[in-house]
């Protein structure tokens, strides 16, 4: 017997079929606790311990997943990720109400990557359902509003809370002093008076998007981890069909029921 045989002894072949049969994955039975009729549950209920998501079965949830994966993809595969996935869901759920020149896409992000007007124009067209690059560059599309706090707001939050949130200040060299910085797309972040009264000054960490039609009606809402950057949503590799993402992200898109959209 050599030295190895004591550590890794030879074993006879055994029949494990009985073991496998006993350990077949049984169908999980999720509890379905009753919700209080008429009550609108919020994220604060979860924080306070009044709502435990583990107790609920979300298999039939009517939301769509919007993922991004790091890598380079092409062809039909790119339709499942990033901004192309978003556009495909718009085509699926809003075939007769796709964003047009009268629509507004409002997007609040925690940070912004290196952006250009050309990139944002194509980004909006893709989100609006042009997942096969059929719309001409000169054709009018939905308006894009990028929401972000001013430096004055950030300084004010740091002064009153003592929190260091300098990460919310845009790098002047990379963004603000850049000649190609798309200033015309940016809108000032401002809290509602009732939120300000309840929570005071705070630094947002929201990544959310809302699509509204020309009458101001909400058509779709996205909430997730995507910041406004080519790395998160993807960008085009020049003179090819390839599409590149450098981040792993995930979010959900709500469409359909008007009451649900308004609550979100």
JSON list of C-alpha atoms in Angstrom, two decimals, residues 35-209:
[
{"chain": "A", "resi": 35, "resn": "UNK", "atom": "CA", "xyz": [-52.75, 41.40, 3.66]},
{"chain": "A", "resi": 36, "resn": "UNK", "atom": "CA", "xyz": [-54.91, 43.97, 5.38]},
{"chain": "A", "resi": 37, "resn": "UNK", "atom": "CA", "xyz": [-57.68, 44.91, 2.88]},
{"chain": "A", "resi": 38, "resn": "UNK", "atom": "CA", "xyz": [-57.34, 48.45, 1.57]},
{"chain": "A", "resi": 39, "resn": "UNK", "atom": "CA", "xyz": [-53.92, 49.03, 3.08]},
{"chain": "A", "resi": 40, "resn": "UNK", "atom": "CA", "xyz": [-51.08, 50.17, 0.84]},
{"chain": "A", "resi": 41, "resn": "UNK", "atom": "CA", "xyz": [-47.83, 48.55, 1.93]},
{"chain": "A", "resi": 42, "resn": "UNK", "atom": "CA", "xyz": [-44.61, 50.50, 1.47]},
{"chain": "A", "resi": 43, "resn": "UNK", "atom": "CA", "xyz": [-40.87, 50.03, 1.81]},
{"chain": "A", "resi": 44, "resn": "UNK", "atom": "CA", "xyz": [-41.09, 51.60, 5.27]},
{"chain": "A", "resi": 45, "resn": "UNK", "atom": "CA", "xyz": [-43.31, 48.69, 6.35]},
{"chain": "A", "resi": 46, "resn": "UNK", "atom": "CA", "xyz": [-40.48, 46.34, 5.41]},
{"chain": "A", "resi": 47, "resn": "UNK", "atom": "CA", "xyz": [-37.92, 48.37, 7.37]},
{"chain": "A", "resi": 48, "resn": "UNK", "atom": "CA", "xyz": [-40.20, 48.46, 10.43]},
{"chain": "A", "resi": 49, "resn": "UNK", "atom": "CA", "xyz": [-40.61, 44.70, 10.33]},
{"chain": "A", "resi": 50, "resn": "UNK", "atom": "CA", "xyz": [-44.33, 44.89, 9.48]},
{"chain": "A", "resi": 51, "resn": "UNK", "atom": "CA", "xyz": [-43.82, 43.17, 6.14]},
{"chain": "A", "resi": 52, "resn": "UNK", "atom": "CA", "xyz": [-41.56, 40.17, 5.53]},
{"chain": "A", "resi": 53, "resn": "UNK", "atom": "CA", "xyz": [-40.92, 39.53, 1.84]},
{"chain": "A", "resi": 54, "resn": "UNK", "atom": "CA", "xyz": [-39.79, 35.96, 2.57]},
{"chain": "A", "resi": 55, "resn": "UNK", "atom": "CA", "xyz": [-43.38, 35.13, 3.49]},
{"chain": "A", "resi": 56, "resn": "UNK", "atom": "CA", "xyz": [-44.66, 35.86, 0.02]},
{"chain": "A", "resi": 57, "resn": "UNK", "atom": "CA", "xyz": [-44.65, 34.02, -3.28]},
{"chain": "A", "resi": 58, "resn": "UNK", "atom": "CA", "xyz": [-43.59, 36.31, -6.13]},
{"chain": "A", "resi": 59, "resn": "UNK", "atom": "CA", "xyz": [-43.77, 33.67, -8.89]},
{"chain": "A", "resi": 60, "resn": "UNK", "atom": "CA", "xyz": [-46.71, 35.45, -10.53]},
{"chain": "A", "resi": 61, "resn": "UNK", "atom": "CA", "xyz": [-45.35, 38.99, -10.13]},
{"chain": "A", "resi": 62, "resn": "UNK", "atom": "CA", "xyz": [-46.25, 41.04, -13.21]},
{"chain": "A", "resi": 63, "resn": "UNK", "atom": "CA", "xyz": [-42.92, 42.81, -13.65]},
{"chain": "A", "resi": 64, "resn": "UNK", "atom": "CA", "xyz": [-40.15, 42.30, -16.18]},
{"chain": "A", "resi": 65, "resn": "UNK", "atom": "CA", "xyz": [-36.46, 41.90, -15.38]},
{"chain": "A", "resi": 66, "resn": "UNK", "atom": "CA", "xyz": [-33.91, 44.19, -17.07]},
{"chain": "A", "resi": 67, "resn": "UNK", "atom": "CA", "xyz": [-30.40, 42.69, -16.67]},
{"chain": "A", "resi": 68, "resn": "UNK", "atom": "CA", "xyz": [-26.95, 43.75, -17.90]},
{"chain": "A", "resi": 69, "resn": "UNK", "atom": "CA", "xyz": [-23.89, 41.52, -18.08]},
{"chain": "A", "resi": 70, "resn": "UNK", "atom": "CA", "xyz": [-20.25, 42.43, -18.58]},
{"chain": "A", "resi": 71, "resn": "UNK", "atom": "CA", "xyz": [-19.05, 41.42, -22.02]},
{"chain": "A", "resi": 72, "resn": "UNK", "atom": "CA", "xyz": [-19.49, 41.89, -25.75]},
{"chain": "A", "resi": 73, "resn": "UNK", "atom": "CA", "xyz": [-22.53, 40.38, -27.46]},
{"chain": "A", "resi": 74, "resn": "UNK", "atom": "CA", "xyz": [-24.14, 40.69, -30.88]},
{"chain": "A", "resi": 75, "resn": "UNK", "atom": "CA", "xyz": [-27.12, 39.69, -32.98]},
{"chain": "A", "resi": 76, "resn": "UNK", "atom": "CA", "xyz": [-30.31, 38.58, -31.25]},
{"chain": "A", "resi": 77, "resn": "UNK", "atom": "CA", "xyz": [-28.45, 37.94, -28.00]},
{"chain": "A", "resi": 78, "resn": "UNK", "atom": "CA", "xyz": [-28.13, 41.66, -27.31]},
{"chain": "A", "resi": 79, "resn": "UNK", "atom": "CA", "xyz": [-31.94, 41.98, -27.26]},
{"chain": "A", "resi": 80, "resn": "UNK", "atom": "CA", "xyz": [-31.91, 40.33, -23.83]},
{"chain": "A", "resi": 81, "resn": "UNK", "atom": "CA", "xyz": [-29.67, 42.81, -22.05]},
{"chain": "A", "resi": 82, "resn": "UNK", "atom": "CA", "xyz": [-29.25, 46.46, -21.13]},
{"chain": "A", "resi": 83, "resn": "UNK", "atom": "CA", "xyz": [-31.03, 49.14, -23.10]},
{"chain": "A", "resi": 84, "resn": "UNK", "atom": "CA", "xyz": [-32.00, 46.65, -25.81]},
{"chain": "A", "resi": 85, "resn": "UNK", "atom": "CA", "xyz": [-33.86, 44.55, -23.25]},
{"chain": "A", "resi": 86, "resn": "UNK", "atom": "CA", "xyz": [-35.65, 47.69, -22.07]},
{"chain": "A", "resi": 87, "resn": "UNK", "atom": "CA", "xyz": [-36.64, 48.55, -25.64]},
{"chain": "A", "resi": 88, "resn": "UNK", "atom": "CA", "xyz": [-37.90, 45.03, -26.32]},
{"chain": "A", "resi": 89, "resn": "UNK", "atom": "CA", "xyz": [-40.13, 45.22, -23.24]},
{"chain": "A", "resi": 90, "resn": "UNK", "atom": "CA", "xyz": [-41.53, 48.54, -24.45]},
{"chain": "A", "resi": 91, "resn": "UNK", "atom": "CA", "xyz": [-42.35, 46.85, -27.76]},
{"chain": "A", "resi": 92, "resn": "UNK", "atom": "CA", "xyz": [-44.00, 43.97, -25.88]},
{"chain": "A", "resi": 93, "resn": "UNK", "atom": "CA", "xyz": [-46.08, 45.93, -23.37]},
{"chain": "A", "resi": 94, "resn": "UNK", "atom": "CA", "xyz": [-46.61, 49.28, -25.09]},
{"chain": "A", "resi": 95, "resn": "UNK", "atom": "CA", "xyz": [-46.99, 48.37, -28.79]},
{"chain": "A", "resi": 96, "resn": "UNK", "atom": "CA", "xyz": [-49.54, 51.14, -29.39]},
{"chain": "A", "resi": 97, "resn": "UNK", "atom": "CA", "xyz": [-48.11, 53.60, -26.84]},
{"chain": "A", "resi": 98, "resn": "UNK", "atom": "CA", "xyz": [-44.39, 53.59, -27.55]},
{"chain": "A", "resi": 99, "resn": "UNK", "atom": "CA", "xyz": [-42.62, 56.83, -26.58]},
{"chain": "A", "resi": 100, "resn": "UNK", "atom": "CA", "xyz": [-42.68, 59.44, -29.35]},
{"chain": "A", "resi": 101, "resn": "UNK", "atom": "CA", "xyz": [-41.58, 63.06, -29.78]},
{"chain": "A", "resi": 102, "resn": "UNK", "atom": "CA", "xyz": [-44.22, 64.20, -27.26]},
{"chain": "A", "resi": 103, "resn": "UNK", "atom": "CA", "xyz": [-43.15, 61.72, -24.57]},
{"chain": "A", "resi": 104, "resn": "UNK", "atom": "CA", "xyz": [-40.77, 62.40, -21.68]},
{"chain": "A", "resi": 105, "resn": "UNK", "atom": "CA", "xyz": [-38.30, 59.96, -20.13]},
{"chain": "A", "resi": 106, "resn": "UNK", "atom": "CA", "xyz": [-37.22, 61.13, -16.65]},
{"chain": "A", "resi": 107, "resn": "UNK", "atom": "CA", "xyz": [-34.22, 59.34, -15.17]},
{"chain": "A", "resi": 108, "resn": "UNK", "atom": "CA", "xyz": [-32.73, 59.84, -11.71]},
{"chain": "A", "resi": 109, "resn": "UNK", "atom": "CA", "xyz": [-29.32, 58.27, -11.24]},
{"chain": "A", "resi": 110, "resn": "UNK", "atom": "CA", "xyz": [-26.70, 58.21, -8.50]},
{"chain": "A", "resi": 111, "resn": "UNK", "atom": "CA", "xyz": [-23.81, 58.78, -10.90]},
{"chain": "A", "resi": 112, "resn": "UNK", "atom": "CA", "xyz": [-23.19, 59.40, -14.58]},
{"chain": "A", "resi": 113, "resn": "UNK", "atom": "CA", "xyz": [-20.60, 57.91, -16.88]},
{"chain": "A", "resi": 114, "resn": "UNK", "atom": "CA", "xyz": [-18.90, 59.67, -19.78]},
{"chain": "A", "resi": 115, "resn": "UNK", "atom": "CA", "xyz": [-21.84, 60.78, -21.90]},
{"chain": "A", "resi": 116, "resn": "UNK", "atom": "CA", "xyz": [-22.25, 62.52, -25.23]},
{"chain": "A", "resi": 117, "resn": "UNK", "atom": "CA", "xyz": [-25.29, 63.98, -26.92]},
{"chain": "A", "resi": 118, "resn": "UNK", "atom": "CA", "xyz": [-24.96, 61.39, -29.69]},
{"chain": "A", "resi": 119, "resn": "UNK", "atom": "CA", "xyz": [-24.98, 58.52, -27.21]},
{"chain": "A", "resi": 120, "resn": "UNK", "atom": "CA", "xyz": [-28.01, 59.86, -25.33]},
{"chain": "A", "resi": 121, "resn": "UNK", "atom": "CA", "xyz": [-30.00, 60.35, -28.54]},
{"chain": "A", "resi": 122, "resn": "UNK", "atom": "CA", "xyz": [-29.43, 56.74, -29.56]},
{"chain": "A", "resi": 123, "resn": "UNK", "atom": "CA", "xyz": [-30.07, 55.58, -25.99]},
{"chain": "A", "resi": 124, "resn": "UNK", "atom": "CA", "xyz": [-33.50, 57.25, -26.03]},
{"chain": "A", "resi": 125, "resn": "UNK", "atom": "CA", "xyz": [-34.39, 55.73, -29.39]},
{"chain": "A", "resi": 126, "resn": "UNK", "atom": "CA", "xyz": [-33.47, 52.26, -28.15]},
{"chain": "A", "resi": 127, "resn": "UNK", "atom": "CA", "xyz": [-35.48, 52.66, -24.92]},
{"chain": "A", "resi": 128, "resn": "UNK", "atom": "CA", "xyz": [-38.41, 53.80, -27.06]},
{"chain": "A", "resi": 129, "resn": "UNK", "atom": "CA", "xyz": [-38.45, 50.47, -28.90]},
{"chain": "A", "resi": 130, "resn": "UNK", "atom": "CA", "xyz": [-36.02, 50.96, -31.79]},
{"chain": "A", "resi": 131, "resn": "UNK", "atom": "CA", "xyz": [-34.10, 47.77, -31.03]},
{"chain": "A", "resi": 132, "resn": "UNK", "atom": "CA", "xyz": [-33.15, 47.18, -34.66]},
{"chain": "A", "resi": 133, "resn": "UNK", "atom": "CA", "xyz": [-31.69, 50.64, -35.31]},
{"chain": "A", "resi": 134, "resn": "UNK", "atom": "CA", "xyz": [-34.34, 51.60, -37.85]},
{"chain": "A", "resi": 135, "resn": "UNK", "atom": "CA", "xyz": [-34.96, 55.22, -36.81]},
{"chain": "A", "resi": 136, "resn": "UNK", "atom": "CA", "xyz": [-32.92, 57.91, -38.54]},
{"chain": "A", "resi": 137, "resn": "UNK", "atom": "CA", "xyz": [-30.65, 60.03, -36.40]},
{"chain": "A", "resi": 138, "resn": "UNK", "atom": "CA", "xyz": [-32.48, 63.19, -37.47]},
{"chain": "A", "resi": 139, "resn": "UNK", "atom": "CA", "xyz": [-35.94, 61.89, -36.51]},
{"chain": "A", "resi": 140, "resn": "UNK", "atom": "CA", "xyz": [-37.47, 63.44, -33.40]},
{"chain": "A", "resi": 141, "resn": "UNK", "atom": "CA", "xyz": [-37.82, 61.17, -30.37]},
{"chain": "A", "resi": 142, "resn": "UNK", "atom": "CA", "xyz": [-38.85, 61.41, -26.72]},
{"chain": "A", "resi": 143, "resn": "UNK", "atom": "CA", "xyz": [-37.31, 64.06, -24.49]},
{"chain": "A", "resi": 144, "resn": "UNK", "atom": "CA", "xyz": [-34.81, 62.87, -21.89]},
{"chain": "A", "resi": 145, "resn": "UNK", "atom": "CA", "xyz": [-34.55, 64.49, -18.46]},
{"chain": "A", "resi": 146, "resn": "UNK", "atom": "CA", "xyz": [-31.55, 63.49, -16.34]},
{"chain": "A", "resi": 147, "resn": "UNK", "atom": "CA", "xyz": [-32.20, 64.38, -12.70]},
{"chain": "A", "resi": 148, "resn": "UNK", "atom": "CA", "xyz": [-29.27, 65.13, -10.40]},
{"chain": "A", "resi": 149, "resn": "UNK", "atom": "CA", "xyz": [-28.58, 67.29, -7.31]},
{"chain": "A", "resi": 150, "resn": "UNK", "atom": "CA", "xyz": [-26.73, 70.56, -7.64]},
{"chain": "A", "resi": 151, "resn": "UNK", "atom": "CA", "xyz": [-23.42, 71.15, -5.89]},
{"chain": "A", "resi": 152, "resn": "UNK", "atom": "CA", "xyz": [-25.24, 73.59, -3.59]},
{"chain": "A", "resi": 153, "resn": "UNK", "atom": "CA", "xyz": [-27.67, 70.83, -2.53]},
{"chain": "A", "resi": 154, "resn": "UNK", "atom": "CA", "xyz": [-24.84, 68.36, -1.88]},
{"chain": "A", "resi": 155, "resn": "UNK", "atom": "CA", "xyz": [-22.94, 70.94, 0.19]},
{"chain": "A", "resi": 156, "resn": "UNK", "atom": "CA", "xyz": [-26.12, 71.68, 2.15]},
{"chain": "A", "resi": 157, "resn": "UNK", "atom": "CA", "xyz": [-26.72, 67.99, 2.97]},
{"chain": "A", "resi": 158, "resn": "UNK", "atom": "CA", "xyz": [-23.13, 67.57, 4.11]},
{"chain": "A", "resi": 159, "resn": "UNK", "atom": "CA", "xyz": [-23.39, 70.67, 6.31]},
{"chain": "A", "resi": 160, "resn": "UNK", "atom": "CA", "xyz": [-26.62, 69.60, 8.04]},
{"chain": "A", "resi": 161, "resn": "UNK", "atom": "CA", "xyz": [-26.00, 65.84, 8.31]},
{"chain": "A", "resi": 162, "resn": "UNK", "atom": "CA", "xyz": [-22.23, 65.65, 8.59]},
{"chain": "A", "resi": 163, "resn": "UNK", "atom": "CA", "xyz": [-22.20, 62.91, 5.96]},
{"chain": "A", "resi": 164, "resn": "UNK", "atom": "CA", "xyz": [-19.42, 62.87, 3.38]},
{"chain": "A", "resi": 165, "resn": "UNK", "atom": "CA", "xyz": [-21.21, 62.59, 0.05]},
{"chain": "A", "resi": 166, "resn": "UNK", "atom": "CA", "xyz": [-18.63, 64.23, -2.18]},
{"chain": "A", "resi": 167, "resn": "UNK", "atom": "CA", "xyz": [-19.13, 61.23, -4.50]},
{"chain": "A", "resi": 168, "resn": "UNK", "atom": "CA", "xyz": [-22.27, 63.01, -5.73]},
{"chain": "A", "resi": 169, "resn": "UNK", "atom": "CA", "xyz": [-20.20, 65.93, -7.00]},
{"chain": "A", "resi": 170, "resn": "UNK", "atom": "CA", "xyz": [-19.40, 65.54, -10.67]},
{"chain": "A", "resi": 171, "resn": "UNK", "atom": "CA", "xyz": [-15.74, 65.48, -11.57]},
{"chain": "A", "resi": 172, "resn": "UNK", "atom": "CA", "xyz": [-15.28, 68.88, -13.21]},
{"chain": "A", "resi": 173, "resn": "UNK", "atom": "CA", "xyz": [-12.55, 67.74, -15.57]},
{"chain": "A", "resi": 174, "resn": "UNK", "atom": "CA", "xyz": [-14.38, 64.64, -16.75]},
{"chain": "A", "resi": 175, "resn": "UNK", "atom": "CA", "xyz": [-17.87, 66.08, -16.97]},
{"chain": "A", "resi": 176, "resn": "UNK", "atom": "CA", "xyz": [-18.63, 69.72, -16.36]},
{"chain": "A", "resi": 177, "resn": "UNK", "atom": "CA", "xyz": [-15.53, 71.20, -18.03]},
{"chain": "A", "resi": 178, "resn": "UNK", "atom": "CA", "xyz": [-15.84, 68.75, -20.90]},
{"chain": "A", "resi": 179, "resn": "UNK", "atom": "CA", "xyz": [-16.95, 70.60, -24.06]},
{"chain": "A", "resi": 180, "resn": "UNK", "atom": "CA", "xyz": [-19.13, 67.62, -25.06]},
{"chain": "A", "resi": 181, "resn": "UNK", "atom": "CA", "xyz": [-20.89, 67.38, -21.69]},
{"chain": "A", "resi": 182, "resn": "UNK", "atom": "CA", "xyz": [-24.66, 67.23, -22.48]},
{"chain": "A", "resi": 183, "resn": "UNK", "atom": "CA", "xyz": [-25.74, 70.00, -20.09]},
{"chain": "A", "resi": 184, "resn": "UNK", "atom": "CA", "xyz": [-29.07, 70.51, -21.81]},
{"chain": "A", "resi": 185, "resn": "UNK", "atom": "CA", "xyz": [-30.31, 67.11, -20.59]},
{"chain": "A", "resi": 186, "resn": "UNK", "atom": "CA", "xyz": [-29.86, 67.81, -16.87]},
{"chain": "A", "resi": 187, "resn": "UNK", "atom": "CA", "xyz": [-32.56, 68.91, -14.42]},
{"chain": "A", "resi": 188, "resn": "UNK", "atom": "CA", "xyz": [-32.23, 69.84, -10.75]},
{"chain": "A", "resi": 189, "resn": "UNK", "atom": "CA", "xyz": [-33.05, 67.22, -8.14]},
{"chain": "A", "resi": 190, "resn": "UNK", "atom": "CA", "xyz": [-35.55, 68.55, -5.61]},
{"chain": "A", "resi": 191, "resn": "UNK", "atom": "CA", "xyz": [-37.52, 66.76, -2.90]},
{"chain": "A", "resi": 192, "resn": "UNK", "atom": "CA", "xyz": [-41.24, 67.23, -2.38]},
{"chain": "A", "resi": 193, "resn": "UNK", "atom": "CA", "xyz": [-42.10, 69.49, 0.60]},
{"chain": "A", "resi": 194, "resn": "UNK", "atom": "CA", "xyz": [-43.82, 66.63, 2.49]},
{"chain": "A", "resi": 195, "resn": "UNK", "atom": "CA", "xyz": [-40.76, 64.39, 2.04]},
{"chain": "A", "resi": 196, "resn": "UNK", "atom": "CA", "xyz": [-38.45, 67.20, 3.12]},
{"chain": "A", "resi": 197, "resn": "UNK", "atom": "CA", "xyz": [-40.55, 67.77, 6.23]},
{"chain": "A", "resi": 198, "resn": "UNK", "atom": "CA", "xyz": [-40.54, 64.08, 7.24]},
{"chain": "A", "resi": 199, "resn": "UNK", "atom": "CA", "xyz": [-36.96, 63.11, 6.39]},
{"chain": "A", "resi": 200, "resn": "UNK", "atom": "CA", "xyz": [-35.07, 66.41, 6.18]},
{"chain": "A", "resi": 201, "resn": "UNK", "atom": "CA", "xyz": [-32.03, 66.75, 3.94]},
{"chain": "A", "resi": 202, "resn": "UNK", "atom": "CA", "xyz": [-30.73, 63.48, 2.56]},
{"chain": "A", "resi": 203, "resn": "UNK", "atom": "CA", "xyz": [-28.50, 62.12, -0.18]},
{"chain": "A", "resi": 204, "resn": "UNK", "atom": "CA", "xyz": [-30.52, 60.09, -2.65]},
{"chain": "A", "resi": 205, "resn": "UNK", "atom": "CA", "xyz": [-29.29, 56.73, -3.91]},
{"chain": "A", "resi": 206, "resn": "UNK", "atom": "CA", "xyz": [-32.07, 56.24, -6.43]},
{"chain": "A", "resi": 207, "resn": "UNK", "atom": "CA", "xyz": [-31.78, 54.67, -9.86]},
{"chain": "A", "resi": 208, "resn": "UNK", "atom": "CA", "xyz": [-35.24, 55.08, -11.31]},
{"chain": "A", "resi": 209, "resn": "UNK", "atom": "CA", "xyz": [-36.79, 55.96, -14.64]}
]
